[in-house]
XYZ file of C-alpha atoms in Angstrom:
209
model
C -21.499 -13.754 20.590
C -19.367 -13.351 23.689
C -18.917 -10.003 25.389
C -15.254 -10.041 24.325
C -16.141 -10.363 20.641
C -18.766 -7.631 20.943
C -16.283 -5.105 22.272
C -13.394 -6.073 19.970
C -14.311 -3.616 17.175
C -14.452 -0.754 19.683
C -11.161 -1.814 21.235
C -9.496 -1.815 17.831
C -10.916 1.595 17.024
C -9.529 2.833 20.322
C -6.103 1.427 19.461
C -6.156 3.256 16.131
C -7.159 6.510 17.806
C -4.460 6.127 20.407
C -1.761 5.067 17.998
C -2.466 7.773 15.446
C -3.311 10.649 17.749
C -0.029 12.391 17.051
C -0.751 12.488 13.310
C -3.736 14.813 13.734
C -3.008 18.534 13.688
C -6.190 20.518 13.695
C -9.178 19.974 11.363
C -7.232 18.529 8.432
C -8.733 16.080 5.981
C -5.857 13.585 6.331
C -6.109 12.936 10.074
C -5.176 9.413 11.150
C -3.443 8.772 7.857
C -6.523 8.565 5.660
C -6.609 9.759 2.058
C -7.669 13.332 1.450
C -11.285 14.089 0.644
C -12.056 13.407 -3.010
C -14.223 16.545 -3.067
C -11.025 18.599 -2.962
C -10.501 17.834 -6.653
C -9.435 15.017 -8.969
C -6.178 13.190 -8.184
C -3.136 13.999 -10.330
C -2.378 11.843 -13.348
C 0.649 10.484 -11.502
C 0.568 10.121 -7.711
C 3.640 11.483 -5.895
C 5.999 8.819 -4.589
C 6.183 8.706 -0.826
C 9.124 9.249 1.533
C 12.651 8.660 0.182
C 13.970 5.111 0.047
C 16.635 4.385 2.714
C 20.141 3.962 1.277
C 20.187 0.324 2.388
C 17.449 -0.352 -0.162
C 19.032 1.461 -3.111
C 17.788 0.087 -6.463
C 19.809 -2.621 -8.143
C 22.371 -1.367 -10.648
C 21.283 -4.023 -13.153
C 18.035 -2.138 -13.895
C 18.784 0.211 -16.811
C 17.668 3.824 -16.874
C 14.343 4.168 -18.637
C 13.166 0.636 -17.810
C 9.608 0.237 -16.460
C 9.644 -0.778 -12.796
C 7.393 -1.507 -9.847
C 8.534 -0.870 -6.293
C 6.843 -2.642 -3.383
C 7.063 -0.886 -0.023
C 6.079 -1.463 3.584
C 6.043 1.026 6.433
C 5.577 0.854 10.182
C 2.709 2.391 12.203
C 1.472 4.324 14.108
C -1.699 2.786 12.639
C -1.346 -0.503 14.570
C 0.267 -2.742 11.947
C 1.626 -0.404 9.279
C 0.883 -0.616 5.578
C 1.971 -2.238 2.289
C 1.697 -0.387 -1.028
C 3.395 -0.075 -4.393
C 4.724 2.560 -6.777
C 5.310 2.013 -10.471
C 6.981 4.140 -13.116
C 10.337 4.237 -14.864
C 13.889 3.967 -13.582
C 15.597 7.349 -13.588
C 19.251 8.021 -14.352
C 19.850 8.721 -10.647
C 17.860 5.725 -9.406
C 14.704 7.751 -8.777
C 11.282 6.719 -10.075
C 10.210 8.803 -13.071
C 6.453 9.438 -13.441
C 5.693 7.597 -10.163
C 2.184 6.266 -9.673
C 1.344 5.064 -6.149
C -1.504 2.752 -5.148
C -2.499 0.624 -2.154
C -5.573 -0.382 -0.166
C -6.566 1.237 3.134
C -9.825 1.735 5.087
C -11.562 4.844 3.782
C -12.222 6.168 7.269
C -11.603 5.314 10.910
C -14.737 3.187 11.289
C -13.358 0.794 8.688
C -10.892 -0.645 11.209
C -13.842 -1.752 13.363
C -16.078 -2.843 10.468
C -13.200 -4.853 9.014
C -12.984 -7.128 12.072
C -15.907 -9.229 10.863
C -17.244 -7.503 7.752
C -15.940 -5.783 4.656
C -15.160 -2.082 4.990
C -15.182 0.592 2.311
C -11.606 1.325 1.242
C -9.501 3.750 -0.773
C -6.673 3.031 -3.194
C -5.197 6.548 -2.945
C -1.955 7.276 -1.046
C -2.592 8.042 2.620
C -0.762 10.745 4.534
C 1.276 8.294 6.624
C 2.690 6.776 3.415
C 3.937 10.221 2.471
C 5.491 11.043 5.849
C 6.944 7.752 7.147
C 10.024 6.333 5.359
C 9.505 2.747 4.139
C 10.790 -0.062 6.343
C 11.326 -2.476 3.452
C 11.556 -1.873 -0.299
C 11.739 -4.228 -3.262
C 12.184 -2.821 -6.785
C 11.386 -5.117 -9.707
C 11.943 -4.512 -13.416
C 8.972 -4.945 -15.747
C 8.549 -5.430 -19.466
C 6.469 -2.861 -21.345
C 3.637 -5.395 -21.581
C 3.764 -6.070 -17.831
C 3.785 -2.330 -17.147
C 0.695 -1.903 -19.322
C -1.083 -4.727 -17.482
C -0.219 -3.236 -14.087
C -1.388 0.218 -15.187
C -4.693 -1.259 -16.355
C -5.155 -3.195 -13.096
C -4.432 -0.050 -11.060
C -6.935 1.961 -13.099
C -9.602 -0.700 -12.561
C -8.896 -0.783 -8.804
C -9.244 2.988 -8.582
C -12.545 2.878 -10.446
C -13.856 0.013 -8.285
C -11.854 -0.178 -5.020
C -12.010 -3.584 -3.290
C -13.411 -3.701 0.223
C -11.045 -4.158 3.167
C -10.978 -6.753 5.966
C -8.275 -7.421 8.590
C -7.805 -11.105 7.727
C -9.634 -11.734 4.439
C -8.589 -8.894 2.124
C -6.160 -6.251 3.315
C -3.278 -4.181 1.902
C -1.064 -7.270 1.508
C -3.771 -9.100 -0.429
C -4.265 -6.133 -2.716
C -0.538 -5.760 -3.418
C -0.314 -9.516 -4.082
C -3.112 -9.219 -6.645
C -1.271 -6.361 -8.358
C 1.972 -8.386 -8.380
C 0.207 -11.394 -9.881
C -1.036 -9.293 -12.818
C 2.612 -9.068 -13.955
C 3.318 -12.761 -13.391
C 5.090 -12.505 -10.043
C 4.942 -15.159 -7.321
C 3.395 -14.026 -4.038
C 3.730 -15.334 -0.462
C 1.352 -18.077 0.636
C -0.815 -16.766 3.454
C 0.502 -13.281 2.738
C -2.694 -11.634 3.981
C -1.723 -12.467 7.559
C 1.928 -11.382 7.364
C 3.281 -8.182 8.852
C 3.892 -5.741 5.950
C 7.694 -5.816 6.342
C 7.700 -9.636 6.194
C 5.352 -9.643 3.217
C 7.809 -7.530 1.187
C 10.728 -9.677 2.376
C 9.036 -12.869 1.184
C 7.883 -11.271 -2.068
C 11.507 -10.374 -2.820
C 12.720 -13.892 -1.980
C 10.195 -15.488 -4.313
C 11.045 -13.269 -7.292
C 14.824 -12.818 -7.201
């Protein structure tokens, strides 16, 4: 292995530390955007939806109130490349998501960014703090049938019970979201694992509208 490849994991870890330094405020459990410590208590039955959707991505008027929906979101950094995740629930009268349940895939701790260069890192499916504080850069809301909603709920429950491992180029947040989308019969971008999150959502929308 060349010297360059040997130092790459440490360089990436340094980039994460540098890029996310402003997100740390004292000895909090969600520093650097990671999920809160599970020891703090069980997660709520429904995860809170993250930052409000920009007006330019308002939900389509052809989705009726009360319909089951899934909303795919991307956000920007500061964690190097950003993140892709999804929220599912029901369309509210005002366009909000009723009973929102949020899930994605993200390294469980900072070392995962280095481990995930060549190996598979332990990951979490819980919302991370940056998802809750940074408005999404791209949003795609898709109506589901009740059967599709049930299948997605079951897939999310299985992923929470047995979170997949994370790798930069083999299985990352895009890959995970694509797997969730495929459980409800949606088409997903070819080579989506290597797309920037905002482009992944853009292509996902194009394939399914």
